[in-house]
mmCIF file of C-alpha atoms and ligand atoms in Angstrom:
data_model
loop_
_atom_site.group_PDB
_atom_site.id
_atom_site.type_symbol
_atom_site.label_atom_id
_atom_site.label_comp_id
_atom_site.label_asym_id
_atom_site.label_seq_id
_atom_site.Cartn_x
_atom_site.Cartn_y
_atom_site.Cartn_z
ATOM 1 C CA MET A 1 -25.926 -36.245 9.081
ATOM 2 C CA THR A 2 -24.167 -34.617 6.173
ATOM 3 C CA GLU A 3 -26.865 -33.358 3.845
ATOM 4 C CA SER A 4 -25.570 -32.812 0.338
ATOM 5 C CA LYS A 5 -27.082 -29.800 -1.364
ATOM 6 C CA SER A 6 -25.874 -28.112 -4.509
ATOM 7 C CA PRO A 7 -23.764 -25.181 -3.357
ATOM 8 C CA PHE A 8 -24.840 -21.620 -4.084
ATOM 9 C CA TRP A 9 -21.315 -20.280 -4.212
ATOM 10 C CA HIS A 10 -17.711 -21.424 -4.624
ATOM 11 C CA VAL A 11 -14.499 -19.665 -3.700
ATOM 12 C CA THR A 12 -10.941 -20.740 -4.505
ATOM 13 C CA VAL A 13 -8.284 -19.091 -2.347
ATOM 14 C CA LEU A 14 -4.677 -18.893 -3.538
ATOM 15 C CA THR A 15 -2.432 -18.284 -0.550
ATOM 16 C CA LEU A 16 0.902 -19.120 1.055
ATOM 17 C CA PHE A 17 -1.042 -19.766 4.280
ATOM 18 C CA PRO A 18 -3.926 -22.132 3.446
ATOM 19 C CA GLU A 19 -4.236 -22.988 7.157
ATOM 20 C CA MET A 20 -5.680 -19.483 7.674
ATOM 21 C CA PHE A 21 -8.897 -20.610 5.897
ATOM 22 C CA PRO A 22 -11.712 -20.886 6.837
ATOM 23 C CA GLY A 23 -10.126 -19.799 10.134
ATOM 24 C CA PRO A 24 -12.480 -17.507 12.049
ATOM 25 C CA LEU A 25 -15.249 -18.113 9.500
ATOM 26 C CA GLY A 26 -15.470 -21.696 10.724
ATOM 27 C CA HIS A 27 -16.753 -20.406 14.062
ATOM 28 C CA SER A 28 -19.751 -18.494 12.759
ATOM 29 C CA LEU A 29 -22.852 -18.911 10.636
ATOM 30 C CA ALA A 30 -20.513 -19.028 7.652
ATOM 31 C CA GLY A 31 -18.920 -22.160 9.122
ATOM 32 C CA LYS A 32 -22.316 -23.804 9.581
ATOM 33 C CA ALA A 33 -23.171 -22.958 5.986
ATOM 34 C CA LEU A 34 -19.857 -24.422 4.828
ATOM 35 C CA GLU A 35 -20.680 -27.685 6.632
ATOM 36 C CA LYS A 36 -24.155 -27.701 5.099
ATOM 37 C CA GLY A 37 -22.652 -27.247 1.640
ATOM 38 C CA THR A 38 -24.229 -23.852 0.996
ATOM 39 C CA TRP A 39 -20.818 -22.743 -0.213
ATOM 40 C CA THR A 40 -17.570 -24.517 -0.991
ATOM 41 C CA LEU A 41 -13.995 -23.490 -0.292
ATOM 42 C CA GLU A 42 -10.913 -24.665 -2.134
ATOM 43 C CA LYS A 43 -7.528 -23.668 -0.782
ATOM 44 C CA LEU A 44 -4.525 -23.811 -3.058
ATOM 45 C CA ASP A 45 -1.099 -23.484 -1.479
ATOM 46 C CA ILE A 46 0.887 -21.205 -3.792
ATOM 47 C CA ARG A 47 4.115 -22.867 -2.633
ATOM 48 C CA SER A 48 2.953 -26.194 -4.054
ATOM 49 C CA PHE A 49 3.340 -24.693 -7.555
ATOM 50 C CA THR A 50 7.073 -24.111 -7.210
ATOM 51 C CA ARG A 51 9.390 -26.346 -9.221
ATOM 52 C CA ASP A 52 12.810 -25.564 -7.784
ATOM 53 C CA LYS A 53 14.302 -27.480 -4.906
ATOM 54 C CA HIS A 54 14.150 -24.442 -2.589
ATOM 55 C CA ARG A 55 10.429 -24.000 -3.343
ATOM 56 C CA SER A 56 10.876 -20.251 -3.650
ATOM 57 C CA VAL A 57 7.785 -18.132 -4.251
ATOM 58 C CA ASP A 58 9.463 -14.719 -4.217
ATOM 59 C CA ASP A 59 12.462 -12.919 -5.697
ATOM 60 C CA THR A 60 14.201 -9.542 -5.468
ATOM 61 C CA PRO A 61 12.576 -6.594 -7.277
ATOM 62 C CA PHE A 62 14.058 -5.455 -10.604
ATOM 63 C CA GLY A 63 15.270 -1.881 -10.199
ATOM 64 C CA GLY A 64 16.229 -2.518 -6.629
ATOM 65 C CA GLY A 65 14.485 -1.428 -3.471
ATOM 66 C CA PRO A 66 13.325 -3.112 -0.326
ATOM 67 C CA GLY A 67 11.470 -6.375 0.063
ATOM 68 C CA MET A 68 10.589 -9.204 -2.231
ATOM 69 C CA VAL A 69 8.074 -9.742 -5.035
ATOM 70 C CA MET A 70 5.973 -12.847 -5.681
ATOM 71 C CA ARG A 71 7.151 -14.652 -8.812
ATOM 72 C CA PRO A 72 4.961 -14.547 -11.944
ATOM 73 C CA ASP A 73 5.669 -18.147 -13.025
ATOM 74 C CA VAL A 74 4.571 -19.615 -9.693
ATOM 75 C CA LEU A 75 1.455 -17.437 -9.500
ATOM 76 C CA ASP A 76 0.555 -18.238 -13.095
ATOM 77 C CA ALA A 77 0.725 -21.983 -12.382
ATOM 78 C CA ALA A 78 -1.496 -21.517 -9.312
ATOM 79 C CA ILE A 79 -4.083 -19.425 -11.183
ATOM 80 C CA CYS A 80 -4.168 -21.873 -14.123
ATOM 81 C CA ASP A 81 -4.679 -24.762 -11.732
ATOM 82 C CA ALA A 82 -7.510 -22.896 -9.980
ATOM 83 C CA LYS A 83 -9.212 -22.332 -13.338
ATOM 84 C CA ALA A 84 -8.734 -25.967 -14.389
ATOM 85 C CA ARG A 85 -10.178 -27.286 -11.137
ATOM 86 C CA GLN A 86 -13.192 -25.000 -11.389
ATOM 87 C CA ALA A 87 -13.795 -26.114 -14.974
ATOM 88 C CA ALA A 88 -13.483 -29.782 -13.959
ATOM 89 C CA ALA A 89 -16.104 -29.188 -11.256
ATOM 90 C CA GLY A 90 -18.449 -27.771 -13.878
ATOM 91 C CA LEU A 91 -18.210 -24.240 -12.481
ATOM 92 C CA THR A 92 -18.510 -21.186 -14.674
ATOM 93 C CA PRO A 93 -15.287 -19.264 -14.105
ATOM 94 C CA GLY A 94 -15.958 -16.046 -12.235
ATOM 95 C CA ARG A 95 -13.752 -13.080 -11.589
ATOM 96 C CA ILE A 96 -10.270 -13.400 -10.140
ATOM 97 C CA VAL A 97 -9.723 -10.896 -7.365
ATOM 98 C CA TYR A 98 -6.299 -9.836 -6.146
ATOM 99 C CA LEU A 99 -6.732 -8.325 -2.683
ATOM 100 C CA SER A 100 -4.650 -5.182 -2.931
ATOM 101 C CA PRO A 101 -4.581 -1.698 -1.408
ATOM 102 C CA ARG A 102 -4.530 -0.327 -4.980
ATOM 103 C CA GLY A 103 -7.933 -1.802 -5.724
ATOM 104 C CA ARG A 104 -11.493 -0.590 -5.817
ATOM 105 C CA VAL A 105 -12.630 -0.285 -2.232
ATOM 106 C CA LEU A 106 -15.029 -3.078 -1.284
ATOM 107 C CA ASP A 107 -18.575 -1.991 -0.523
ATOM 108 C CA GLN A 108 -21.908 -3.740 -0.117
ATOM 109 C CA ALA A 109 -22.781 -3.225 -3.793
ATOM 110 C CA LEU A 110 -19.670 -5.155 -4.870
ATOM 111 C CA VAL A 111 -20.334 -7.798 -2.205
ATOM 112 C CA ARG A 112 -23.838 -8.320 -3.633
ATOM 113 C CA GLU A 113 -22.443 -8.569 -7.152
ATOM 114 C CA ILE A 114 -19.882 -11.179 -6.118
ATOM 115 C CA ALA A 115 -22.489 -13.150 -4.151
ATOM 116 C CA SER A 116 -24.631 -13.337 -7.287
ATOM 117 C CA GLU A 117 -21.849 -14.794 -9.422
ATOM 118 C CA GLY A 118 -21.446 -18.382 -8.256
ATOM 119 C CA CYS A 119 -17.671 -18.679 -8.449
ATOM 120 C CA LEU A 120 -14.815 -16.501 -7.199
ATOM 121 C CA THR A 121 -11.031 -16.836 -7.119
ATOM 122 C CA LEU A 122 -9.093 -14.865 -4.514
ATOM 123 C CA LEU A 123 -5.351 -14.244 -4.686
ATOM 124 C CA CYS A 124 -3.660 -13.233 -1.442
ATOM 125 C CA GLY A 125 -0.370 -11.382 -1.673
ATOM 126 C CA ARG A 126 2.573 -11.361 0.724
ATOM 127 C CA TYR A 127 5.887 -9.477 0.813
ATOM 128 C CA GLU A 128 5.681 -6.288 -1.302
ATOM 129 C CA GLY A 129 3.084 -7.804 -3.607
ATOM 130 C CA ILE A 130 3.023 -9.643 -6.925
ATOM 131 C CA ASP A 131 4.713 -9.216 -10.318
ATOM 132 C CA GLU A 132 2.586 -6.721 -12.281
ATOM 133 C CA ARG A 133 2.504 -8.919 -15.386
ATOM 134 C CA VAL A 134 0.354 -11.503 -13.629
ATOM 135 C CA ILE A 135 -2.316 -8.840 -13.075
ATOM 136 C CA GLU A 136 -2.319 -8.073 -16.797
ATOM 137 C CA GLU A 137 -2.056 -11.663 -18.043
ATOM 138 C CA HIS A 138 -4.995 -12.953 -15.992
ATOM 139 C CA ARG A 139 -6.993 -9.701 -15.901
ATOM 140 C CA LEU A 140 -6.911 -9.718 -12.110
ATOM 141 C CA GLU A 141 -9.423 -7.416 -10.519
ATOM 142 C CA GLU A 142 -7.882 -5.528 -7.617
ATOM 143 C CA VAL A 143 -10.113 -5.044 -4.579
ATOM 144 C CA SER A 144 -9.135 -3.265 -1.369
ATOM 145 C CA LEU A 145 -10.592 -3.284 2.101
ATOM 146 C CA GLY A 146 -9.330 0.190 2.904
ATOM 147 C CA ASP A 147 -6.372 2.415 3.556
ATOM 148 C CA PHE A 148 -4.179 0.649 6.061
ATOM 149 C CA VAL A 149 -1.138 -1.608 5.916
ATOM 150 C CA LEU A 150 -1.589 -5.375 6.114
ATOM 151 C CA SER A 151 1.142 -7.993 6.128
ATOM 152 C CA GLY A 152 -0.802 -10.132 3.686
ATOM 153 C CA GLY A 153 -4.045 -10.272 1.744
ATOM 154 C CA GLU A 154 -5.466 -13.153 3.805
ATOM 155 C CA PRO A 155 -7.343 -11.111 6.441
ATOM 156 C CA ALA A 156 -8.903 -9.096 3.614
ATOM 157 C CA ALA A 157 -9.927 -12.309 1.837
ATOM 158 C CA LEU A 158 -11.561 -13.586 5.034
ATOM 159 C CA CYS A 159 -13.547 -10.351 5.375
ATOM 160 C CA LEU A 160 -14.697 -10.500 1.764
ATOM 161 C CA ILE A 161 -15.777 -14.138 2.091
ATOM 162 C CA ASP A 162 -17.661 -13.379 5.319
ATOM 163 C CA ALA A 163 -19.483 -10.478 3.672
ATOM 164 C CA VAL A 164 -20.489 -12.621 0.667
ATOM 165 C CA VAL A 165 -21.483 -15.784 2.528
ATOM 166 C CA ARG A 166 -23.940 -14.029 4.840
ATOM 167 C CA LEU A 167 -25.903 -13.010 1.720
ATOM 168 C CA LEU A 168 -26.284 -16.571 0.431
ATOM 169 C CA PRO A 169 -29.770 -18.092 0.715
ATOM 170 C CA GLY A 170 -30.370 -19.723 4.087
ATOM 171 C CA VAL A 171 -27.214 -18.519 5.818
ATOM 172 C CA MET A 172 -28.643 -15.821 8.051
ATOM 173 C CA GLY A 173 -31.842 -17.595 9.075
ATOM 174 C CA ASN A 174 -34.388 -15.150 10.439
ATOM 175 C CA VAL A 175 -32.048 -12.315 11.335
ATOM 176 C CA GLU A 176 -32.442 -9.211 9.223
ATOM 177 C CA THR A 177 -34.170 -10.804 6.261
ATOM 178 C CA ALA A 178 -35.049 -8.869 3.112
ATOM 179 C CA GLY A 179 -32.497 -6.167 3.859
ATOM 180 C CA GLU A 180 -34.663 -4.131 6.187
ATOM 181 C CA GLU A 181 -31.606 -3.293 8.294
ATOM 182 C CA SER A 182 -30.511 0.295 8.078
ATOM 183 C CA PHE A 183 -27.213 -0.477 6.374
ATOM 184 C CA GLU A 184 -29.120 -2.034 3.493
ATOM 185 C CA ARG A 185 -30.745 1.360 3.025
ATOM 186 C CA GLY A 186 -27.356 3.034 3.144
ATOM 187 C CA LEU A 187 -27.644 4.251 6.731
ATOM 188 C CA LEU A 188 -25.548 3.488 9.787
ATOM 189 C CA GLU A 189 -27.203 1.652 12.659
ATOM 190 C CA TYR A 190 -29.493 3.338 15.155
ATOM 191 C CA PRO A 191 -28.516 2.835 18.838
ATOM 192 C CA HIS A 192 -29.419 -0.561 20.280
ATOM 193 C CA TYR A 193 -30.462 -1.367 23.849
ATOM 194 C CA THR A 194 -31.281 -4.499 25.791
ATOM 195 C CA ARG A 195 -32.037 -5.300 29.429
ATOM 196 C CA PRO A 196 -31.847 -3.971 32.050
ATOM 197 C CA PRO A 197 -33.964 -0.848 31.387
ATOM 198 C CA VAL A 198 -31.682 1.125 33.711
ATOM 199 C CA TRP A 199 -27.992 0.242 33.836
ATOM 200 C CA ASN A 200 -25.366 2.194 35.804
ATOM 201 C CA GLY A 201 -27.905 4.998 36.115
ATOM 202 C CA ARG A 202 -28.415 5.103 32.343
ATOM 203 C CA ALA A 203 -31.994 4.653 31.190
ATOM 204 C CA VAL A 204 -33.089 3.216 27.869
ATOM 205 C CA PRO A 205 -34.859 5.867 25.737
ATOM 206 C CA GLU A 206 -38.533 5.987 26.800
ATOM 207 C CA VAL A 207 -39.942 5.481 23.307
ATOM 208 C CA LEU A 208 -38.397 2.008 23.070
ATOM 209 C CA LEU A 209 -40.349 0.876 26.142
ATOM 210 C CA SER A 210 -43.608 2.428 24.926
ATOM 211 C CA GLY A 211 -44.724 -0.486 22.744
ATOM 212 C CA HIS A 212 -45.682 2.094 20.122
ATOM 213 C CA HIS A 213 -44.197 0.447 17.013
ATOM 214 C CA GLU A 214 -44.702 3.372 14.664
ATOM 215 C CA LYS A 215 -43.016 5.777 17.089
ATOM 216 C CA VAL A 216 -40.159 3.305 17.594
ATOM 217 C CA ARG A 217 -39.667 3.024 13.844
ATOM 218 C CA ALA A 218 -39.658 6.809 13.406
ATOM 219 C CA TRP A 219 -37.234 7.299 16.310
ATOM 220 C CA ARG A 220 -34.828 4.714 14.933
ATOM 221 C CA LEU A 221 -34.887 6.211 11.455
ATOM 222 C CA GLU A 222 -34.239 9.670 12.892
ATOM 223 C CA GLN A 223 -31.328 8.340 14.982
ATOM 224 C CA ALA A 224 -29.836 6.422 12.057
ATOM 225 C CA GLU A 225 -30.071 9.547 9.912
ATOM 226 C CA LYS A 226 -28.456 11.812 12.533
ATOM 227 C CA ILE A 227 -25.615 9.383 13.118
ATOM 228 C CA THR A 228 -25.001 8.888 9.408
ATOM 229 C CA GLN A 229 -25.088 12.629 8.699
ATOM 230 C CA GLY A 230 -22.696 13.374 11.552
ATOM 231 C CA ARG A 231 -20.172 10.602 11.012
ATOM 232 C CA ARG A 232 -20.290 9.679 7.341
ATOM 233 C CA PRO A 233 -21.067 12.615 5.054
ATOM 234 C CA ASP A 234 -20.221 10.348 2.085
ATOM 235 C CA LEU A 235 -22.944 7.836 2.994
ATOM 236 C CA TRP A 236 -25.306 10.668 3.898
ATOM 237 C CA SER A 237 -25.171 12.304 0.483
ATOM 238 C CA ASP A 238 -25.622 8.943 -1.267
ATOM 239 C CA TYR A 239 -28.652 8.339 0.939
ATOM 240 C CA LEU A 240 -30.150 11.743 0.183
ATOM 241 C CA ALA A 241 -29.619 11.180 -3.518
ATOM 242 C CA SER A 242 -31.215 7.730 -3.539
ATOM 243 C CA ARG A 243 -34.141 7.966 -1.164
ATOM 244 C CA PRO A 244 -37.588 8.701 -2.574
ATOM 245 C CA ALA A 245 -38.421 12.407 -2.745
ATOM 246 C CA PRO A 246 -40.140 13.454 0.492
ATOM 247 C CA LYS A 247 -43.837 14.270 0.285
ATOM 248 C CA VAL A 248 -44.280 17.982 -0.261
ATOM 249 C CA LYS A 249 -46.141 19.594 2.625
ATOM 250 C CA LYS A 250 -49.046 21.906 1.806
ATOM 251 C CA ARG A 251 -47.468 24.797 3.669
ATOM 252 C CA ARG A 252 -44.880 26.160 1.227
ATOM 253 C CA ALA A 253 -41.521 27.448 2.415
ATOM 254 C CA ARG A 254 -41.564 31.205 2.913
ATOM 255 C CA ARG A 255 -39.639 32.889 0.103
ATOM 256 C CA ALA A 256 -38.073 35.907 1.732
ATOM 257 C CA SER A 257 -38.277 35.353 5.446
ATOM 258 C CA ALA A 258 -36.279 37.430 7.884
ATOM 259 C CA GLU A 259 -33.843 34.585 8.375
ATOM 260 C CA PRO A 260 -31.393 33.770 5.627
ATOM 261 C CA THR A 261 -31.716 30.272 4.197
ATOM 262 C CA LYS A 262 -29.236 27.923 5.791
ATOM 263 C CA THR A 263 -27.166 25.923 3.387
ATOM 264 C CA THR A 264 -25.044 24.215 6.004
ATOM 265 C CA ALA A 265 -26.166 20.843 7.288
ATOM 266 C CA THR A 266 -27.348 20.943 10.883
ATOM 267 C CA PRO A 267 -27.193 17.973 13.229
ATOM 268 C CA ASP A 268 -30.981 17.818 13.648
ATOM 269 C CA GLY A 269 -32.066 16.735 10.212
ATOM 270 C CA ASN A 270 -31.783 18.152 6.721
ATOM 271 C CA GLY A 271 -31.315 21.770 7.778
ATOM 272 C CA GLY A 272 -31.400 23.424 4.410
ATOM 273 C CA SER A 273 -29.343 20.723 2.757
ATOM 274 C CA ASP A 274 -29.936 19.602 -0.779
ATOM 275 C CA GLU A 275 -32.152 16.543 -0.996
ATOM 276 C CA GLY A 276 -30.787 15.305 -4.284
HETATM 277 N N1 LIG B 1 -1.391 -5.153 1.678
HETATM 278 C C1 LIG B 1 -0.762 1.145 1.599
HETATM 279 C C2 LIG B 1 0.191 1.530 0.647
HETATM 280 C C3 LIG B 1 1.125 0.626 0.180
HETATM 281 C C4 LIG B 1 1.120 -0.694 0.629
HETATM 282 C C5 LIG B 1 0.171 -1.069 1.572
HETATM 283 C C6 LIG B 1 0.126 -2.483 2.077
HETATM 284 C C7 LIG B 1 0.061 -7.088 1.844
HETATM 285 C C8 LIG B 1 1.200 -7.862 -0.229
HETATM 286 C C9 LIG B 1 -0.016 -5.688 -0.266
HETATM 287 C C10 LIG B 1 -3.641 -3.718 2.554
HETATM 288 C C11 LIG B 1 -4.748 -2.956 2.882
HETATM 289 C C12 LIG B 1 -5.999 -3.287 2.470
HETATM 290 C C13 LIG B 1 -5.570 -6.187 0.525
HETATM 291 C C14 LIG B 1 -0.764 -0.171 2.042
HETATM 292 C C15 LIG B 1 -5.060 -5.182 1.301
HETATM 293 C C16 LIG B 1 -3.777 -4.849 1.760
HETATM 294 C C17 LIG B 1 -6.144 -4.409 1.668
HETATM 295 C C18 LIG B 1 -2.583 -5.647 1.362
HETATM 296 C C19 LIG B 1 1.246 -7.840 1.290
HETATM 297 C C20 LIG B 1 1.160 -6.451 -0.769
HETATM 298 C C21 LIG B 1 -0.109 -5.682 1.281
HETATM 299 C C22 LIG B 1 -3.171 1.723 1.682
HETATM 300 C C23 LIG B 1 -1.731 2.246 3.609
HETATM 301 C C24 LIG B 1 -1.535 3.531 1.535
HETATM 302 C C25 LIG B 1 0.985 -4.797 1.862
HETATM 303 C C26 LIG B 1 -1.791 2.155 2.106
HETATM 304 N N2 LIG B 1 -7.248 -4.941 1.096
HETATM 305 N N3 LIG B 1 0.908 -3.416 1.449
HETATM 306 O O1 LIG B 1 -0.623 -2.784 2.984
HETATM 307 O O2 LIG B 1 -2.695 -6.687 0.757
HETATM 308 O O3 LIG B 1 -6.895 -6.002 0.431
#
């Protein structure tokens, strides 16, 4: 029962640890989609491109210092082979991403872009990283998951692939279609609750049990906004700048009221803050 469908997306992963892929992705919807042929994965073992008898992929850094650097000749052979295989499969070569803490930080906008492109090559570093000349020679695009230390780029590659695959047609099924989830609007999630209605003496907010869909929607939006404003001022200001201008109420703001106009954000809404 292996249906063959033309894949929506291809990724080639260059790594010293090909056995790490698809790894955890094989246990989720992404794994199901991989079996269905919604996307394809090619793993290239960087070590297989060595030509010396010791199969060495790294060498000491010029200028001295700690650690080792991945060799440009080996990486070049791996990248060229990735390109050749993609061409042979009739794929339009897409961008080549080097997962690196120096890169542009991955966000949902970049994930969407990558998902729309059809073909991606990911290079995973180890040791102290790769010879800089490879980045220049192959115009590698550096992409980072965030500011923390990893021992290799592989976990970052897995995260990126997961983020992309869940956007491919047919992968998510009915869950959160059409991007109505709050994160798609640039907001953090509102609080979620399930049964039982009272647990350990904690009751679920009344409005959620009311069956009043409009009130539920309004409550969730308000919660998502409060949480975003309080925890992620960066997301909050993007949201304020991008959301449609609020309808102007008939009653105009009083010009010179006794109270001075607040310019500081308050936790209960847009207390005096700029709405973009
Ligand atoms: N990391 C920092 C500064 C200097 C080095 C590192 C670091 C793995 C090959 C890169 C890390 C984090 C997010 C790839 C970190 C990522 C990596 C990533 C990554 C081995 C060289 C290395 C940011 C803390 C200041 C090791 C910080 N997203 N070097 O982690 O690949 O994609």
